mmCIF file of C-alpha atoms in Angstrom:
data_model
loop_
_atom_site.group_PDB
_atom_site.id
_atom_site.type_symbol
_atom_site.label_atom_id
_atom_site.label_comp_id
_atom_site.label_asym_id
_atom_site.label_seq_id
_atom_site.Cartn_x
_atom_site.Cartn_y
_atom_site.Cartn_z
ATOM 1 C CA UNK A 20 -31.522 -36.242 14.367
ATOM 2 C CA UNK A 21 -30.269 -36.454 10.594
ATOM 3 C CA UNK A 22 -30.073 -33.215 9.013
ATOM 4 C CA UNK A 23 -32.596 -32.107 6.527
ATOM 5 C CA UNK A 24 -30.875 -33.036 2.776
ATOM 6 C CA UNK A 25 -31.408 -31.371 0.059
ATOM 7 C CA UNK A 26 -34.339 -33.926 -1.711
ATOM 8 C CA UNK A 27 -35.416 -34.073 1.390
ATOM 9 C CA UNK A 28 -39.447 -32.192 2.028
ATOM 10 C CA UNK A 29 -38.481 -29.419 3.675
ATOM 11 C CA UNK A 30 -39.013 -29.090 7.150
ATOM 12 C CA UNK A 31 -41.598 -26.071 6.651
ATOM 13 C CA UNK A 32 -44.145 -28.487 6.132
ATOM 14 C CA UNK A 33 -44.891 -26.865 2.693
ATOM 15 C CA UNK A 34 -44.656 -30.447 0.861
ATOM 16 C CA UNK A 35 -41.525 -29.008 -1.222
ATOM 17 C CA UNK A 36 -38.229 -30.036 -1.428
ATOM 18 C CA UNK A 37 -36.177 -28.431 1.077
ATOM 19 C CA UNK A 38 -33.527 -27.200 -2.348
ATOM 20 C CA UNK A 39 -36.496 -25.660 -3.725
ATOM 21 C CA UNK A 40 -38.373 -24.443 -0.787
ATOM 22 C CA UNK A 41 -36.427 -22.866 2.812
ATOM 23 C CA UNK A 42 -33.219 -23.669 0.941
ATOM 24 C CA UNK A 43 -30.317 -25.750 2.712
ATOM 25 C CA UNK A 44 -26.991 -24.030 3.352
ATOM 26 C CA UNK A 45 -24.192 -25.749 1.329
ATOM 27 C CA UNK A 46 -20.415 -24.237 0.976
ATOM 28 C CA UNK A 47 -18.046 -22.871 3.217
ATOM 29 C CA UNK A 48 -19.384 -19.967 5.548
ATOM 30 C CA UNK A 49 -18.210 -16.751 4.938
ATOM 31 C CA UNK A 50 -15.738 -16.940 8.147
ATOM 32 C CA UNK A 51 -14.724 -19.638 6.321
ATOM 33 C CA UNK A 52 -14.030 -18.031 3.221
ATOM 34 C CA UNK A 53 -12.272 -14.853 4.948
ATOM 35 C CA UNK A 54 -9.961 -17.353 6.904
ATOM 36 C CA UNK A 55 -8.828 -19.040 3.257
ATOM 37 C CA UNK A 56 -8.083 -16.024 1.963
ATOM 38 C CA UNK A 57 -6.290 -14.301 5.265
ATOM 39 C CA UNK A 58 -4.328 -17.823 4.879
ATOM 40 C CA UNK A 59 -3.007 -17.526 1.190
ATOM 41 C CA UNK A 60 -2.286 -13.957 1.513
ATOM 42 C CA UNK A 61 -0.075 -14.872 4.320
ATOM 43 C CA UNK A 62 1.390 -17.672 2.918
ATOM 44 C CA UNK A 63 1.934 -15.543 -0.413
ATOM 45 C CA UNK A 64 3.609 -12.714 2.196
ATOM 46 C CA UNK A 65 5.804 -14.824 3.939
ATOM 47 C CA UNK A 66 7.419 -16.250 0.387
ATOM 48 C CA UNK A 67 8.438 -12.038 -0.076
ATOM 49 C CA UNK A 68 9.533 -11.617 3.320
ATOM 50 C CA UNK A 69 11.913 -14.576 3.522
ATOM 51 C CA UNK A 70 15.042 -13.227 3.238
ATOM 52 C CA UNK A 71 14.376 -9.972 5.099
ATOM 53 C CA UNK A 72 16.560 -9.532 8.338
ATOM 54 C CA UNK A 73 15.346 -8.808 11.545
ATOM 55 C CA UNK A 74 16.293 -4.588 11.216
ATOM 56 C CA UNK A 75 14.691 -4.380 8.224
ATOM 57 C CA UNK A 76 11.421 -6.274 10.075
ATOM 58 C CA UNK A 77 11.898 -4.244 12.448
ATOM 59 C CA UNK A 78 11.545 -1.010 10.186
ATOM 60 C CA UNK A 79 8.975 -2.473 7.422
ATOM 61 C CA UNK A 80 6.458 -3.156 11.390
ATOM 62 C CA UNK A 81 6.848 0.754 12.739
ATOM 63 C CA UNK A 82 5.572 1.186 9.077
ATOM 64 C CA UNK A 83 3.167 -1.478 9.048
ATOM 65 C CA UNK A 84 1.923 0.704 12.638
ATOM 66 C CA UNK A 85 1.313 3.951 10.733
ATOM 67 C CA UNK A 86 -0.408 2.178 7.793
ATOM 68 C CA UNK A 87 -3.901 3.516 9.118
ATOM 69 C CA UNK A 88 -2.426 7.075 8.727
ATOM 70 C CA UNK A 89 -2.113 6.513 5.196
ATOM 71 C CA UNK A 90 -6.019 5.846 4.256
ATOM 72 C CA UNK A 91 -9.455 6.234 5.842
ATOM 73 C CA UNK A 92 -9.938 1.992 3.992
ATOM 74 C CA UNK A 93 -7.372 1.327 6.505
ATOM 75 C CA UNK A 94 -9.280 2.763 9.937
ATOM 76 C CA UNK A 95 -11.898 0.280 11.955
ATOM 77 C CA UNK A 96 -15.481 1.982 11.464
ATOM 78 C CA UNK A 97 -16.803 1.648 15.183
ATOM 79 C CA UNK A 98 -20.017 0.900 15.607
ATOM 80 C CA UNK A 99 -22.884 3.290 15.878
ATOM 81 C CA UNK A 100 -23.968 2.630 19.457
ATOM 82 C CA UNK A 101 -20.390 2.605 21.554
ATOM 83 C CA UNK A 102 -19.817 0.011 24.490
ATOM 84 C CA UNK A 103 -18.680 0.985 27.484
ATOM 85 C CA UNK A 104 -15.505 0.270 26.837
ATOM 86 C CA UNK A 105 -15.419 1.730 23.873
ATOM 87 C CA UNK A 106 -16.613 4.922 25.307
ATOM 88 C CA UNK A 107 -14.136 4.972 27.712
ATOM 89 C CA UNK A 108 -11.245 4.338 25.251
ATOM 90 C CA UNK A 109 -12.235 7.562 23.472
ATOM 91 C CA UNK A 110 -12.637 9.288 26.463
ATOM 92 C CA UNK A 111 -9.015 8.442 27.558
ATOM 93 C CA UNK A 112 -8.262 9.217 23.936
ATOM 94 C CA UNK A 113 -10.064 12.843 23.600
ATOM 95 C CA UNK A 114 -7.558 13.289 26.946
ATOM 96 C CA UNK A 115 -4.652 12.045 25.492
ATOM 97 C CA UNK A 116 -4.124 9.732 28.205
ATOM 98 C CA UNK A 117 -2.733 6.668 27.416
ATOM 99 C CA UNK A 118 -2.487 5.080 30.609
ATOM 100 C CA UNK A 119 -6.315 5.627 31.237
ATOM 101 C CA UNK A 120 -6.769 3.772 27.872
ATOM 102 C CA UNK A 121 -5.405 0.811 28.124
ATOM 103 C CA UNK A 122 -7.679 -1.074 30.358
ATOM 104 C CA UNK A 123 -10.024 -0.319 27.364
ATOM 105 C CA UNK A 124 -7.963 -1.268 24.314
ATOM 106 C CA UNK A 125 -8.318 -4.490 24.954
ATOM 107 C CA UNK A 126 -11.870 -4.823 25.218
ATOM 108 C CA UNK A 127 -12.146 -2.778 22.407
ATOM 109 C CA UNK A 128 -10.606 -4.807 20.231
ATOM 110 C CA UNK A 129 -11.939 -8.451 21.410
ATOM 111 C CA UNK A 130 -15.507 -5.910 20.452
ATOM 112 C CA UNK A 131 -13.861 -5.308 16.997
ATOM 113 C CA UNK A 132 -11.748 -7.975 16.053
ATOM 114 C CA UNK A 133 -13.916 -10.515 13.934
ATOM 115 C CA UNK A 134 -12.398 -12.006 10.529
ATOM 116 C CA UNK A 135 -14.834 -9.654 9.085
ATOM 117 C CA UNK A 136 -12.630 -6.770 9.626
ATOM 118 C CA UNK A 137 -9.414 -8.676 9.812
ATOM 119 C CA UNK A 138 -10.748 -9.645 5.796
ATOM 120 C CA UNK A 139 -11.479 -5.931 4.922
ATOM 121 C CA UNK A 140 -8.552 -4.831 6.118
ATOM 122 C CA UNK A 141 -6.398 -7.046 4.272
ATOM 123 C CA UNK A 142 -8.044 -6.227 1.218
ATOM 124 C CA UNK A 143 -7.722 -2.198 1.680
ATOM 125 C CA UNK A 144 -4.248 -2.928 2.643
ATOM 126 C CA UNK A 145 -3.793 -4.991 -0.984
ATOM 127 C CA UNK A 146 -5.492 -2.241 -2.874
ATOM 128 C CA UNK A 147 -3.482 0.335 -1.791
ATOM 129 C CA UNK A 148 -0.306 -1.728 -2.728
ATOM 130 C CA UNK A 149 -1.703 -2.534 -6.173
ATOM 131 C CA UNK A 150 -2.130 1.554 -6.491
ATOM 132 C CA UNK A 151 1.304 1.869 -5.405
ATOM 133 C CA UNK A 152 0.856 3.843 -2.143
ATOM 134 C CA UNK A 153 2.072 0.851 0.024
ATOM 135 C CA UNK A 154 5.285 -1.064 0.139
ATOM 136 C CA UNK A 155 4.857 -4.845 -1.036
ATOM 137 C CA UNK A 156 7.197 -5.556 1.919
ATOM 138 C CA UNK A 157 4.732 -3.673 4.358
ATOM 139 C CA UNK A 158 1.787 -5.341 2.684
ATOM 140 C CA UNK A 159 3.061 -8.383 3.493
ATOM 141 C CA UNK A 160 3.706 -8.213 6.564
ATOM 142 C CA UNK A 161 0.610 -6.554 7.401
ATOM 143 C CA UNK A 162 -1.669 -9.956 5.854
ATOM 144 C CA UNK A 163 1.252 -11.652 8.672
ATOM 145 C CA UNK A 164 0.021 -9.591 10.856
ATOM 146 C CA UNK A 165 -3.526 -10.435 9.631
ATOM 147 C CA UNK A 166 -3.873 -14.004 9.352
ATOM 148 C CA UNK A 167 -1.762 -14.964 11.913
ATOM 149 C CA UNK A 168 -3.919 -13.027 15.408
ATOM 150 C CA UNK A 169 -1.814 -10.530 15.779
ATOM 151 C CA UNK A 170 -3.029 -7.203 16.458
ATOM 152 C CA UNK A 171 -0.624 -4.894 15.284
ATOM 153 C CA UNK A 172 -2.653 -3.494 12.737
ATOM 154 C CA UNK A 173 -5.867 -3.692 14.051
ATOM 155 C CA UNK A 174 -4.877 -1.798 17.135
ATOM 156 C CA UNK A 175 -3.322 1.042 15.015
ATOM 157 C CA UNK A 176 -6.592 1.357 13.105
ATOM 158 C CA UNK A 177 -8.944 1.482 16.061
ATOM 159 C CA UNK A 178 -6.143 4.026 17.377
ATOM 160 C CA UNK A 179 -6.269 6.231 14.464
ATOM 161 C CA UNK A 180 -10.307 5.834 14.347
ATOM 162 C CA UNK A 181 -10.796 6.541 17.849
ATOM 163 C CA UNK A 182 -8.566 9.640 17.462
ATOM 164 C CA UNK A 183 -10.374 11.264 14.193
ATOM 165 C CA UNK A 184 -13.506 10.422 16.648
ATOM 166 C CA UNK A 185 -12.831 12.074 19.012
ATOM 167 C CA UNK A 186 -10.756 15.115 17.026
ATOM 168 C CA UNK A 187 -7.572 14.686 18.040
ATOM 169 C CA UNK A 188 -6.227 13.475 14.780
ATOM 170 C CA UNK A 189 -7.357 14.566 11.276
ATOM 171 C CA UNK A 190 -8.711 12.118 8.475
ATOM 172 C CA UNK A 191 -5.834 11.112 5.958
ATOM 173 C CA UNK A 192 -7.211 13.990 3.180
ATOM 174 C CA UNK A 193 -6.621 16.406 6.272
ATOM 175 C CA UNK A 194 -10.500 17.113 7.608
ATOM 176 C CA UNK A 195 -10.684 17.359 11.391
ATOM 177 C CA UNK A 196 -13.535 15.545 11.894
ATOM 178 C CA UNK A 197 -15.544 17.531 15.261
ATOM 179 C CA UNK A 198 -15.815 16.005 18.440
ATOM 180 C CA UNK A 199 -19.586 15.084 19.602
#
């Protein structure tokens, strides 16, 4: 079956065209959208990381793994009603026990990890290098990090969030946020 076009009477059975009646969805998706502009931030980061050696990578990425530190724009908001896995993540974390958390991360983060908040990041991570409170070089290899599926970033900010959660770390201003 054809799709419904846009002259066509709209499906609703109101007699109306469907442009002026239920509407028909043209343009790129919002995923679509995010991962276009995840893709030229990346390709406009890898043009200033170009000639950047590998122990300088390696410095500007233990950076890039603190970033969340830096600004509350830069920690995952977890959802209001937790999975289990991300319930037991913050458990291990509240224990500071690693090892118990690990099975967890990763569930956590295939939970958390839409281009959504890949997107949001990336912009909180640009605004706070147009403010001057990020390196360029860190900036850019964070929308790397970004576009490309890595999870560098993304596991440092569900880190950090899960750890002001849970009141083992403080919010960047300093608050220690208490632990339901």
């Amino acid at each position: 079956m054809a799709a419904t076009g846009r002259n066509d009477p709209c499906p609703c059975g109101s007699g109306r065209k469907a442009k002026r009646c239920c509407g028909v969805r043209s343009g790129p998706s919002g995923k679509e959208l995010g991962r276009a502009y995840l893709a030229s931030e990346a390709r406009r980061a890898a043009v200033g990381l170009a000639d950047t050696t590998d122990l300088d990578l390696r410095k500007l990425f233990d950076e890039l793994v603190r970033l969340p530190e830096l600004d509350l724009s830069l920690v995952v908001p977890l959802p209001d009603v937790l999975s289990p896995d991300l319930n037991r993540l913050l458990d291990a974390v509240a224990r500071d026990d690693p090892d118990a958390g690990e099975p967890y991360l990763q569930a956590a983060l295939d939970e958390l990890d839409t281009i959504e908040t890949r997107v949001r990041l990336a912009r909180a991570v640009r605004a706070l290098e147009a403010a001057g409170r990020v390196d360029p070089r860190v900036a850019a290899l964070a929308m790397i990090d970004l576009e490309g599926g890595a999870r560098s970033l993304l596991t440092a900010s569900l880190v950090q969030a899960a750890s002001i959660a849970t009141g083992v770390a403080r919010t960047p201003g300093g608050l220690l946020v208490a632990a339901a």
